[in-house]
């Protein structure tokens, strides 16, 4: 071969062949489809939370879904990866989130930071490139914030009702010549209960959700901007106050 093509060209050819063989020997990057996401979701729901193995497997499934949604190589390999990422976000923030333990829900919410802000687009800016995925993210974030603030309103009304009841009992006891002591105490919150309610969310996560909304109000995609602004306007209409001021106040408390 060296006699036909020359020593230098032969060396380059052989070096190229070595690289080609080495690349072929590597494990192929998998093509992840929405059906794979659905399969993992079913497995997550089947695992029992009463045993260590089941809990460990559930955490592993969440981590795998997060990895699938953020890994550059996996998403680059599949031209329809946006549909897979949409399915992942949909299942993480809906089915899995609402069937998760506290530790699992914390992992999901913490992953939003990397899912929304870590990907790099073709123009070099960080962020999720697909407007289709933007829509799914915004819908999920909107639902979480609505449930968060709805729970805050419910708890506020509940406290008002309890205080009113306590005051009535106190006045009734006084009228009967009693000491006016309270008939019952407020509910005790179990801060470390892994089965505790997910709402209201922590101030840190509420602020992250707001950052995501704010991020998309400046999106390069007009549809994403309009969707984000619509979500903000709808929330402010329901809350009857500025969302930004409310979020900042919550964060500072």
Short mmCIF file of C-alpha atoms in Angstrom, two decimals, residues 6 43 50 52 73 87 92 95 104 106 126 137 141 159 161 175 191 206 210 247 249 251:
data_model
loop_
_atom_site.label_atom_id
_atom_site.label_comp_id
_atom_site.label_asym_id
_atom_site.label_seq_id
_atom_site.Cartn_x
_atom_site.Cartn_y
_atom_site.Cartn_z
CA UNK A 6 3.10 6.75 -0.56
CA UNK A 43 -42.34 0.99 36.55
CA UNK A 50 -42.51 0.44 51.90
CA UNK A 52 -35.66 0.23 50.57
CA UNK A 73 -25.50 13.39 23.20
CA UNK A 87 -43.06 13.49 27.63
CA UNK A 92 -42.09 14.26 36.04
CA UNK A 95 -47.95 11.72 37.30
CA UNK A 104 -38.67 12.34 45.32
CA UNK A 106 -37.69 17.58 46.01
CA UNK A 126 -28.40 28.34 27.30
CA UNK A 137 -42.81 23.46 30.81
CA UNK A 141 -45.11 25.41 36.04
CA UNK A 159 -56.59 29.59 60.16
CA UNK A 161 -61.95 29.85 60.78
CA UNK A 175 -69.94 33.79 79.92
CA UNK A 191 -41.83 18.81 58.98
CA UNK A 206 -41.68 28.92 44.26
CA UNK A 210 -41.19 32.22 38.98
CA UNK A 247 -42.89 35.91 45.09
CA UNK A 249 -42.20 38.73 49.66
CA UNK A 251 -38.83 34.46 49.37
#
